[in-house]
Coordinates of C-alpha atoms in Angstrom, one line a residue:
X288 CA 0.2 0.3 -0.2
X289 CA 1.0 3.4 -1.0
X290 CA 1.5 5.5 2.4
X291 CA -1.4 8.7 2.2
X292 CA 1.9 11.1 2.6
X293 CA 3.0 9.6 -1.0
X294 CA -0.6 10.4 -1.9
X295 CA -1.2 13.8 -1.2
X296 CA 0.2 16.2 -3.6
X297 CA -0.4 20.0 -3.5
X298 CA -1.2 22.4 -6.2
X299 CA -2.7 25.9 -6.7
X300 CA -5.6 26.6 -8.3
X301 CA -6.3 30.4 -8.5
X302 CA -9.3 31.9 -9.3
X303 CA -9.3 36.2 -9.5
X304 CA -9.3 36.2 -6.2
X305 CA -10.2 32.7 -6.2
X306 CA -7.1 31.1 -6.0
X307 CA -6.9 27.1 -6.2
X308 CA -5.2 24.6 -4.1
X309 CA -4.9 21.3 -5.8
X310 CA -4.1 18.2 -3.2
X311 CA -4.5 14.9 -5.4
X312 CA -5.0 12.0 -4.2
X313 CA -3.5 8.2 -6.4
X314 CA -5.7 5.9 -5.1
X315 CA -8.6 5.9 -2.6
X316 CA -7.5 3.8 0.6
X317 CA -8.7 0.8 1.5
X318 CA -11.9 0.0 3.1
X319 CA -9.6 -1.1 6.6
X320 CA -9.3 2.8 7.5
X321 CA -13.3 2.4 8.4
X322 CA -12.0 0.2 11.1
X323 CA -10.6 3.5 13.0
X324 CA -12.0 5.1 15.8
X325 CA -11.3 8.1 13.8
X326 CA -13.1 7.0 10.1
X327 CA -16.7 4.8 12.4
X328 CA -17.6 8.2 13.0
X329 CA -17.3 9.5 9.0
X330 CA -18.2 6.4 8.1
X331 CA -22.4 6.6 10.6
X332 CA -22.3 10.5 9.6
X333 CA -21.9 9.0 5.5
X334 CA -24.8 6.8 6.5
X335 CA -27.2 9.7 6.3
X336 CA -25.7 12.4 4.1
X337 CA -25.6 9.4 1.4
X338 CA -29.2 9.4 2.0
X339 CA -29.8 12.5 2.3
X340 CA -32.9 13.9 -0.7
X341 CA -31.9 16.4 -2.9
X342 CA -34.2 18.6 -2.8
X343 CA -37.0 21.3 -5.1
X344 CA -38.2 24.0 -4.1
X345 CA -40.6 25.5 -6.3
X346 CA -41.1 29.8 -5.3
X347 CA -44.6 30.3 -4.7
X348 CA -46.4 32.1 -7.6
X349 CA -45.7 35.8 -7.3
X350 CA -41.9 35.0 -6.6
X351 CA -41.2 32.6 -10.7
X352 CA -43.7 35.9 -12.1
X353 CA -42.4 38.6 -10.7
X354 CA -40.3 40.7 -10.6
X355 CA -39.2 40.5 -14.3
X356 CA -35.5 40.3 -14.2
X357 CA -34.2 40.5 -17.6
X358 CA -33.7 38.9 -20.5
X359 CA -30.0 38.8 -21.7
X360 CA -28.2 40.6 -24.2
X361 CA -26.0 38.3 -26.1
X362 CA -24.0 41.1 -28.2
X363 CA -20.6 40.9 -27.2
X364 CA -19.8 44.7 -27.5
X365 CA -17.1 45.2 -26.0
X366 CA -14.6 41.9 -27.8
X367 CA -12.1 43.2 -30.7
X368 CA -13.3 41.0 -34.2
X369 CA -9.6 38.9 -33.8
X370 CA -11.6 37.9 -30.1
X371 CA -14.6 36.7 -31.2
X372 CA -12.7 34.3 -34.5
X373 CA -10.8 32.6 -31.6
X374 CA -13.9 32.1 -29.3
X375 CA -16.2 31.2 -33.0
X376 CA -13.5 28.2 -33.4
X377 CA -12.2 27.5 -30.1
X378 CA -16.6 27.1 -29.9
X379 CA -16.8 25.3 -33.1
X380 CA -14.6 23.0 -32.0
X381 CA -16.1 22.2 -29.0
X382 CA -19.5 21.7 -30.0
X383 CA -18.1 18.4 -31.1
X384 CA -18.4 15.8 -28.8
X385 CA -15.1 12.4 -29.4
X386 CA -12.7 16.3 -29.6
X387 CA -13.7 16.9 -26.2
X388 CA -13.2 13.7 -25.3
X389 CA -10.2 13.1 -27.0
X390 CA -8.5 16.5 -26.4
X391 CA -6.0 15.0 -23.5
X392 CA -5.0 12.0 -25.0
X393 CA -4.2 13.7 -28.6
X394 CA -2.5 16.4 -27.0
X395 CA 0.1 14.7 -24.2
X396 CA 0.7 12.9 -27.8
X397 CA 1.6 14.9 -29.5
X398 CA 3.6 17.2 -27.0
X399 CA 5.2 13.6 -26.6
X400 CA 6.8 14.4 -29.9
X401 CA 10.0 16.8 -31.1
X402 CA 9.2 20.0 -33.3
X403 CA 5.4 19.3 -33.7
X404 CA 4.9 20.2 -29.4
X405 CA 5.8 23.3 -30.2
X406 CA 3.8 24.5 -33.0
X407 CA 1.0 22.1 -30.5
X408 CA 1.2 24.4 -27.9
X409 CA 1.7 27.7 -30.4
X410 CA -1.8 27.1 -31.7
X411 CA -3.7 26.9 -28.6
X412 CA -1.9 29.9 -27.0
X413 CA -3.7 31.3 -29.8
X414 CA -7.4 29.5 -29.3
X415 CA -7.9 27.4 -26.2
X416 CA -5.3 29.8 -23.6
X417 CA -5.9 32.9 -24.4
X418 CA -9.8 32.0 -24.9
X419 CA -9.9 30.4 -21.0
X420 CA -6.7 31.0 -18.8
X421 CA -5.5 34.9 -18.0
X422 CA -2.3 34.7 -18.3
X423 CA 1.1 32.8 -17.1
X424 CA 1.6 34.8 -13.9
X425 CA -0.9 36.1 -11.2
X426 CA 1.0 40.2 -12.0
X427 CA 0.1 39.2 -15.6
X428 CA -3.7 39.1 -14.9
X429 CA -4.0 42.8 -13.6
X430 CA -4.7 44.3 -16.5
X431 CA -7.8 42.0 -16.9
X432 CA -8.3 42.2 -12.8
X433 CA -9.0 46.1 -13.2
X434 CA -10.9 45.3 -17.1
X435 CA -13.4 43.6 -15.0
X436 CA -14.0 46.0 -11.7
X437 CA -14.2 48.7 -14.4
X438 CA -17.4 46.3 -16.0
X439 CA -18.7 45.4 -12.3
X440 CA -17.6 42.2 -12.1
X441 CA -15.0 40.6 -9.5
X442 CA -12.2 38.0 -10.2
X443 CA -11.7 35.1 -8.5
X444 CA -8.1 33.8 -9.5
X445 CA -7.2 30.4 -9.6
X446 CA -2.7 29.4 -10.7
X447 CA -4.0 25.7 -12.9
X448 CA -1.1 23.5 -12.4
X449 CA -2.5 19.6 -13.1
X450 CA -0.2 17.5 -11.2
X451 CA -0.4 14.3 -12.6
X452 CA -1.2 11.5 -10.1
X453 CA 1.0 8.8 -12.2
X454 CA 3.9 10.5 -11.4
X455 CA 2.7 11.2 -7.3
X456 CA 3.2 7.6 -6.9
X457 CA 6.1 7.6 -8.3
X458 CA 7.5 10.2 -6.3
X459 CA 8.3 10.5 -2.6
X460 CA 6.7 11.9 0.6
X461 CA 5.4 15.0 -1.2
X462 CA 4.6 16.7 2.3
X463 CA 7.6 15.1 4.1
X464 CA 11.6 16.5 3.8
X465 CA 12.9 19.2 5.0
X466 CA 10.7 21.5 6.3
X467 CA 11.9 24.6 5.1
X468 CA 12.2 23.7 1.5
X469 CA 10.1 20.6 1.9
X470 CA 9.8 18.4 -1.2
X471 CA 9.8 20.5 -4.6
X472 CA 6.4 20.8 -5.9
X473 CA 4.3 21.4 -3.2
X474 CA 6.7 23.5 -0.9
X475 CA 6.1 25.5 -5.2
X476 CA 2.4 25.3 -5.0
X477 CA 2.1 26.5 -0.9
X478 CA 4.3 29.4 -1.6
X479 CA 2.3 30.4 -4.9
X480 CA -0.7 30.4 -3.4
X481 CA -0.2 32.9 -0.9
X482 CA 1.8 34.5 -4.1
X483 CA -1.6 34.4 -5.1
X484 CA -2.7 36.4 -1.9
X485 CA -0.4 38.7 -2.0
X486 CA -1.0 39.6 -5.3
X487 CA -4.8 39.9 -4.5
X488 CA -4.5 42.2 -1.4
X489 CA -2.4 44.5 -3.5
X490 CA -5.3 44.6 -5.8
X491 CA -7.9 45.2 -3.4
X492 CA -6.3 47.6 -1.6
X493 CA -5.8 50.4 -4.2
X494 CA -9.9 49.7 -4.7
X495 CA -11.0 49.4 -0.9
X496 CA -8.8 52.2 0.9
X497 CA -10.6 52.9 3.4
X498 CA -12.8 50.1 4.0
X499 CA -12.1 47.1 7.1
X500 CA -11.7 43.4 7.2
X501 CA -13.1 41.6 3.5
X502 CA -16.4 44.6 2.7
X503 CA -16.1 45.5 -1.5
X504 CA -13.6 43.3 -2.0
X505 CA -14.1 40.7 -4.3
X506 CA -10.6 39.2 -5.4
X507 CA -10.5 36.2 -3.9
X508 CA -8.7 32.4 -3.3
X509 CA -9.6 28.7 -3.0
X510 CA -8.0 26.1 -2.5
X511 CA -8.8 22.6 -4.3
X512 CA -7.4 19.3 -1.9
X513 CA -7.3 15.8 -3.6
X514 CA -7.6 13.7 -0.2
X515 CA -8.9 10.7 0.3
X516 CA -11.4 10.3 3.6
X517 CA -15.1 8.3 3.9
X518 CA -17.6 10.1 5.7
X519 CA -18.9 13.4 6.2
X520 CA -17.6 16.1 8.2
X521 CA -17.6 16.0 12.1
X522 CA -16.5 18.4 14.5
X523 CA -14.1 16.4 16.0
X524 CA -12.8 14.1 12.5
X525 CA -9.6 15.8 12.9
X526 CA -8.8 15.3 16.0
X527 CA -6.7 12.5 14.9
X528 CA -4.4 15.0 13.8
X529 CA -3.7 15.9 17.9
X530 CA -2.4 12.3 18.4
X531 CA 1.3 10.9 17.8
X532 CA 1.0 7.3 16.6
X533 CA -2.2 6.7 14.5
X534 CA -5.1 4.9 16.0
X535 CA -4.8 1.0 16.9
X536 CA -6.0 -0.9 13.7
X537 CA -6.2 2.1 11.6
X538 CA -3.6 1.4 8.3
X539 CA -2.8 5.2 8.7
X540 CA 1.5 4.9 9.2
X541 CA 3.4 7.5 11.6
X542 CA 4.3 8.8 8.5
X543 CA 1.1 9.3 7.0
X544 CA -0.1 11.5 10.5
X545 CA 2.3 13.6 9.6
X546 CA 1.9 14.5 6.8
X547 CA -1.1 15.5 7.2
X548 CA -0.1 18.1 10.2
X549 CA 2.1 19.1 8.0
X550 CA -1.0 19.4 5.5
X551 CA -3.4 21.2 7.8
X552 CA -0.2 23.6 9.1
X553 CA 0.0 25.1 5.5
X554 CA -4.2 25.0 4.9
X555 CA -3.6 27.9 8.3
X556 CA -1.2 29.3 7.1
X557 CA -2.6 30.1 4.0
X558 CA -6.1 31.1 5.9
X559 CA -3.9 33.2 8.1
X560 CA -2.4 35.2 5.5
X561 CA -5.6 35.8 3.4
X562 CA -7.0 36.7 6.6
X563 CA -4.0 39.8 7.3
X564 CA -4.3 40.8 3.0
X565 CA -8.8 40.1 3.6
X566 CA -8.6 38.4 0.5
X567 CA -11.8 35.6 0.8
X568 CA -11.1 31.4 0.4
X569 CA -13.0 29.0 -1.6
X570 CA -12.5 25.0 -1.7
X571 CA -12.9 23.2 -4.1
X572 CA -14.7 20.2 -5.1
X573 CA -13.2 16.6 -5.9
X574 CA -14.4 13.2 -6.6
X575 CA -17.3 12.0 -4.1
X576 CA -13.5 9.5 -2.8
X577 CA -12.2 12.2 -2.1
X578 CA -15.4 15.0 -1.3
X579 CA -15.0 13.7 2.4
X580 CA -11.9 14.5 3.5
X581 CA -12.3 17.8 1.5
X582 CA -15.4 19.1 3.6
X583 CA -13.6 17.6 7.0
X584 CA -10.8 20.3 6.5
X585 CA -12.6 23.3 5.2
X586 CA -15.1 22.6 8.6
X587 CA -12.6 22.7 10.5
X588 CA -10.9 26.2 8.6
X589 CA -14.6 27.7 8.8
X590 CA -14.8 27.1 12.8
X591 CA -11.4 28.5 13.3
X592 CA -11.4 31.5 10.6
X593 CA -14.9 32.3 10.3
X594 CA -15.5 33.1 13.8
X595 CA -18.8 35.4 15.0
X596 CA -17.4 37.8 17.1
X597 CA -15.2 39.6 14.0
X598 CA -17.3 41.9 12.4
X599 CA -15.9 43.4 9.1
X600 CA -18.9 43.3 7.2
X601 CA -19.9 46.8 4.7
X602 CA -22.2 47.7 7.7
X603 CA -20.5 45.6 9.7
X604 CA -22.0 42.5 9.7
X605 CA -19.4 39.0 10.1
X606 CA -18.2 37.9 6.7
X607 CA -17.1 34.5 6.1
X608 CA -13.2 34.4 5.3
X609 CA -13.4 30.4 4.3
X610 CA -15.9 29.4 1.5
X611 CA -16.9 25.6 1.2
X612 CA -18.6 23.3 -2.2
X613 CA -21.3 22.2 -1.9
X614 CA -22.2 20.1 -5.1
X615 CA -26.6 19.7 -6.2
X616 CA -25.9 16.3 -8.0
X617 CA -24.8 14.6 -5.3
X618 CA -28.1 13.2 -3.3
X619 CA -26.1 13.6 0.2
X620 CA -26.1 17.7 -1.2
X621 CA -30.0 18.6 1.4
X622 CA -28.9 17.0 4.9
X623 CA -25.3 17.7 4.3
X624 CA -25.8 21.2 3.7
X625 CA -28.7 21.4 7.1
X626 CA -26.7 19.5 8.9
X627 CA -24.0 22.2 8.7
X628 CA -25.5 25.3 8.8
X629 CA -27.0 23.7 11.9
X630 CA -23.9 23.2 13.4
X631 CA -22.9 26.7 12.6
X632 CA -25.6 28.2 14.2
X633 CA -24.6 25.7 17.6
X634 CA -21.0 26.5 17.2
X635 CA -22.0 29.9 16.0
X636 CA -19.5 30.7 13.0
X637 CA -20.1 31.9 10.2
X638 CA -20.6 29.0 7.2
X639 CA -18.9 29.6 4.2
X640 CA -21.4 28.3 1.2
X641 CA -19.8 28.0 -2.5
X642 CA -23.2 26.0 -4.1
X643 CA -22.6 23.9 -7.5
X644 CA -24.1 21.9 -9.5
X645 CA -20.7 19.5 -10.1
X646 CA -18.4 18.5 -12.6
X647 CA -18.3 15.2 -12.6
X648 CA -21.0 13.3 -13.5
X649 CA -20.2 11.0 -16.2
X650 CA -17.1 9.6 -14.1
X651 CA -19.7 9.3 -10.8
X652 CA -22.6 7.4 -12.5
X653 CA -20.1 4.9 -12.8
X654 CA -19.4 4.8 -8.9
X655 CA -21.7 2.5 -6.4
X656 CA -23.0 4.1 -3.5
X657 CA -24.6 1.8 -1.2
X658 CA -26.4 5.3 0.4
X659 CA -29.7 5.7 -0.7
X660 CA -32.0 9.1 0.4
X661 CA -34.4 8.9 3.0
X662 CA -37.5 11.3 1.8
X663 CA -39.3 11.0 4.2
X664 CA -36.7 12.2 6.7
X665 CA -35.8 15.1 4.7
X666 CA -39.0 16.7 5.0
X667 CA -38.7 16.7 8.0
X668 CA -35.9 18.6 8.8
X669 CA -36.5 21.0 5.3
X670 CA -40.0 22.1 7.6
X671 CA -38.0 22.8 10.4
X672 CA -35.6 25.0 8.6
X673 CA -37.9 26.6 5.8
X674 CA -41.3 26.8 7.3
X675 CA -43.8 25.2 4.8
X676 CA -46.4 28.5 4.6
X677 CA -43.3 30.1 3.0
X678 CA -42.4 27.7 -0.1
X679 CA -43.7 24.4 -1.3
X680 CA -41.7 21.3 -1.1
X681 CA -41.2 18.4 -3.5
X682 CA -38.1 16.5 -4.4
X683 CA -36.4 14.8 -7.1
X684 CA -38.1 11.4 -8.7
X685 CA -36.4 8.8 -7.4
X686 CA -37.1 5.3 -8.0
X687 CA -35.9 2.8 -5.3
X688 CA -33.3 0.0 -6.6
X689 CA -32.2 -3.1 -5.6
X690 CA -28.6 -2.5 -6.4
X691 CA -26.3 0.6 -5.3
X692 CA -27.2 3.6 -7.1
X693 CA -24.5 5.8 -7.8
X694 CA -23.7 8.7 -5.6
X695 CA -24.9 12.0 -7.6
X696 CA -28.6 12.1 -9.6
X697 CA -29.3 11.1 -12.6
X698 CA -30.6 12.9 -14.9
X699 CA -29.9 16.2 -15.1
X700 CA -33.1 18.4 -14.6
X701 CA -32.8 16.8 -10.8
X702 CA -29.2 18.3 -10.4
X703 CA -31.6 21.8 -11.2
X704 CA -34.2 21.3 -9.0
X705 CA -31.8 19.8 -6.0
X706 CA -30.0 23.1 -7.0
X707 CA -32.8 25.8 -7.0
X708 CA -34.3 24.1 -3.7
X709 CA -30.3 25.4 -2.3
X710 CA -30.7 28.2 -3.7
X711 CA -34.4 29.1 -1.6
X712 CA -33.0 27.5 1.9
X713 CA -29.8 29.3 1.1
X714 CA -32.1 32.7 0.3
X715 CA -34.3 31.9 3.9
X716 CA -31.5 31.8 6.3
X717 CA -30.0 34.9 5.0
X718 CA -32.8 36.8 6.2
X719 CA -33.1 36.1 8.8
X720 CA -32.0 38.5 12.4
X721 CA -28.5 36.7 13.1
X722 CA -27.9 34.9 9.2
X723 CA -24.8 32.5 10.0
X724 CA -24.0 31.9 6.2
X725 CA -22.0 33.7 3.0
X726 CA -23.6 32.3 -0.5
X727 CA -21.5 32.0 -4.4
X728 CA -24.3 31.0 -6.4
X729 CA -21.5 29.6 -8.5
X730 CA -23.4 28.8 -12.4
X731 CA -24.2 28.9 -15.6
X732 CA -27.7 28.7 -15.7
X733 CA -29.4 31.8 -15.6
X734 CA -32.7 30.6 -15.1
X735 CA -30.8 28.9 -11.0
X736 CA -29.9 33.0 -11.0
X737 CA -33.0 34.5 -11.5
X738 CA -34.7 32.1 -8.7
X739 CA -32.3 33.4 -6.7
X740 CA -32.4 37.0 -7.2
X741 CA -36.6 36.6 -7.7
X742 CA -36.3 35.1 -4.1
X743 CA -34.4 37.6 -2.6
X744 CA -37.0 40.0 -3.9
X745 CA -39.5 38.1 -2.3
X746 CA -37.6 38.3 1.1
X747 CA -37.0 41.8 1.3
X748 CA -33.2 41.1 0.7
X749 CA -33.2 43.1 -2.4
X750 CA -35.9 45.2 -5.0
X751 CA -37.0 46.0 -7.8
X752 CA -35.5 49.9 -9.1
X753 CA -38.7 51.2 -10.5
X754 CA -38.8 51.6 -13.5
X755 CA -36.3 49.0 -14.9
X756 CA -35.4 45.4 -14.5
X757 CA -32.1 45.8 -12.3
X758 CA -31.9 44.9 -8.6
X759 CA -30.4 46.8 -5.6
X760 CA -29.5 44.7 -2.8
X761 CA -29.9 45.6 0.7
X762 CA -27.3 45.9 2.6
X763 CA -27.9 43.0 5.1
X764 CA -26.8 41.1 1.8
X765 CA -23.7 43.4 0.9
X766 CA -20.9 41.6 0.3
X767 CA -22.8 38.2 1.3
X768 CA -24.4 37.3 -2.1
X769 CA -22.6 36.8 -5.2
X770 CA -22.6 34.7 -8.6
X771 CA -19.8 32.6 -10.5
X772 CA -19.2 31.7 -13.7
X773 CA -15.6 30.4 -16.0
X774 CA -13.5 33.0 -17.7
X775 CA -14.0 32.7 -21.4
X776 CA -17.1 30.7 -20.8
X777 CA -21.7 32.7 -20.5
X778 CA -20.1 36.3 -20.6
X779 CA -23.1 36.8 -21.5
X780 CA -24.7 35.8 -18.3
X781 CA -21.9 37.3 -16.2
X782 CA -22.6 40.9 -18.7
X783 CA -26.3 40.4 -17.3
X784 CA -25.7 39.5 -14.0
X785 CA -23.1 42.6 -13.7
X786 CA -25.7 44.7 -15.5
X787 CA -29.5 43.9 -13.2
X788 CA -27.4 43.8 -9.4
X789 CA -26.8 47.0 -8.0
X790 CA -24.8 46.5 -5.1
X791 CA -21.4 49.2 -4.0
X792 CA -19.2 46.5 -4.7
X793 CA -19.5 43.5 -7.3
X794 CA -21.8 40.4 -7.3
X795 CA -20.6 38.5 -9.6
X796 CA -17.3 37.2 -10.1
X797 CA -15.5 35.7 -13.2
X798 CA -13.2 32.4 -12.3
X799 CA -10.1 33.1 -13.5
X800 CA -6.8 30.4 -14.2
X801 CA -3.3 31.2 -15.0
X802 CA -0.4 29.4 -15.2
X803 CA 2.5 29.0 -18.2
X804 CA 0.8 27.5 -21.0
X805 CA 3.3 24.1 -20.1
X806 CA 1.4 24.2 -16.5
X807 CA -1.7 25.3 -18.2
X808 CA -2.8 22.3 -21.8
X809 CA -3.2 19.6 -18.7
X810 CA -5.6 21.8 -16.8
X811 CA -7.5 22.5 -19.5
X812 CA -7.9 19.9 -20.9
X813 CA -9.3 18.0 -17.8
X814 CA -11.5 21.1 -17.6
X815 CA -13.0 19.9 -21.0
X816 CA -13.3 17.2 -19.5
X817 CA -15.2 18.8 -16.4
X818 CA -17.6 21.0 -18.0
X819 CA -18.3 18.8 -21.1
X820 CA -22.5 19.0 -19.5
X821 CA -22.1 22.4 -19.1
X822 CA -20.7 22.9 -22.2
X823 CA -23.1 20.9 -24.4
X824 CA -26.0 23.5 -22.3
X825 CA -28.3 24.1 -24.4
X826 CA -28.0 28.1 -23.4
X827 CA -24.5 29.2 -22.4
X828 CA -23.0 26.1 -24.2
X829 CA -20.7 25.5 -27.0
X830 CA -23.2 25.8 -29.2
X831 CA -24.7 28.6 -27.7
X832 CA -21.6 30.5 -27.7
X833 CA -20.7 30.2 -30.7
X834 CA -23.9 30.8 -32.3
X835 CA -23.7 34.3 -30.2
X836 CA -19.9 34.4 -31.1
X837 CA -21.3 33.6 -35.4
X838 CA -24.3 37.0 -35.5
X839 CA -22.1 39.0 -34.1
X840 CA -19.4 38.4 -37.0
X841 CA -21.3 38.6 -39.1
X842 CA -23.4 41.8 -37.8
X843 CA -20.1 43.9 -37.7
X844 CA -19.1 43.0 -41.5
X845 CA -22.1 43.5 -42.8
X846 CA -22.8 46.6 -40.6
X847 CA -26.1 45.2 -39.4
X848 CA -27.0 46.9 -36.4

């Protein structure tokens, strides 16, 4: 068995003010892990959480029909002709499924051939790199940060380096070694995350001279972890880090335990510096066999850094420094979110929620899960959180089966319903007198964005400006609610949100990767595979983006309006 310490690799992924870190694990721990005292707690929690049923909360008629938020203006007025042609070419290729599926392998093969490698990299740079990546370094993204800020948009900055798991298996411990220099890749990535925090902090200092804390600062840093760990998080799950030796009958070695301690210590340093520079941190999601570990770690960071005692919002309200990702396509997501909200209330910290649909659906369908949603339990829990008089509750269709189901919803409409239901539940939390939550709705779906905005208006957290389709948000949720889309995708939706929502600081953020071309090519390949569902969407997908660019090119060539 390969030691856990050899399977932990940290790589950084930044998001325009989001900086993303990738901890890659080569393989799951064996089933014996469940026998340890540490893992049993998580396993028992998972029995209920993975069985939790994601829900759809249908808003009352007034919320659905009114207010009219406005339609998308799909004309890319600010793009140059060369950028439009690039967009048309890139999305023409992305609209061909086999191209997306086999592109990573083809790129890897071409890069191994001398002479061909240089040609391929030149083509990739002027097409996919320039379309989906902001720059080679964090400093070089600053002009884009300024442009986005002028357009009332924030940024999620991502250092987009991918770590090859096969290479990670053959290396010695990526965490262990000399504490000062450490393994080169691991230590480099930790330093790059902290560097991205400095870049984001310096940029925000120019725009928020008099602001206190994270108020108005829409450049964030996101962390991405890949560490295997069974179950769903509980407050004491990481108590193992206080042990000097692994638990009895645990497959963990002393080296593994030391590696986990080092990892948690480095994350603490990252969050401490982010707090000093007032830069928000977002932790991304991964495959389900990693996600429970990520949940446990991000929960521990929220309990430490999202304390209610520190008020530094626009109106003195508490702002979460650390955000975690909740994936609506997971059957367990509703119960997991409910438990997290309850824990935040109980322990008096602020839960940072980045709500997404999920990026690994195709892969997750191959993984059987023994947990089935407990509809009655979810219904009872939701009636406590959301009064039935305020929202009607209905569930995604679920057909019990004698065989183990996958951990994700099979159909897209079920995931849509689960996302929209969770969005309404979070808005309901925001309206409370002592909300213990901050939310980012990370989606390319306009309907979901409009549902969230209409719910905010319905709950008195925003109002439609008279005679317009713009929505002015209440001071209570300034900096507590935001929306996010990927750089190079769904620009029409991003522009729509930036023009619709009126707030002292941007409420819409773009996920902006950066990194050298050689580092980013694996990232582009993986993102293409992960986002096939987005690329194939009827609205905002590759075909839609291609039509948008083609229509604008034709309009400019013919002098049309």
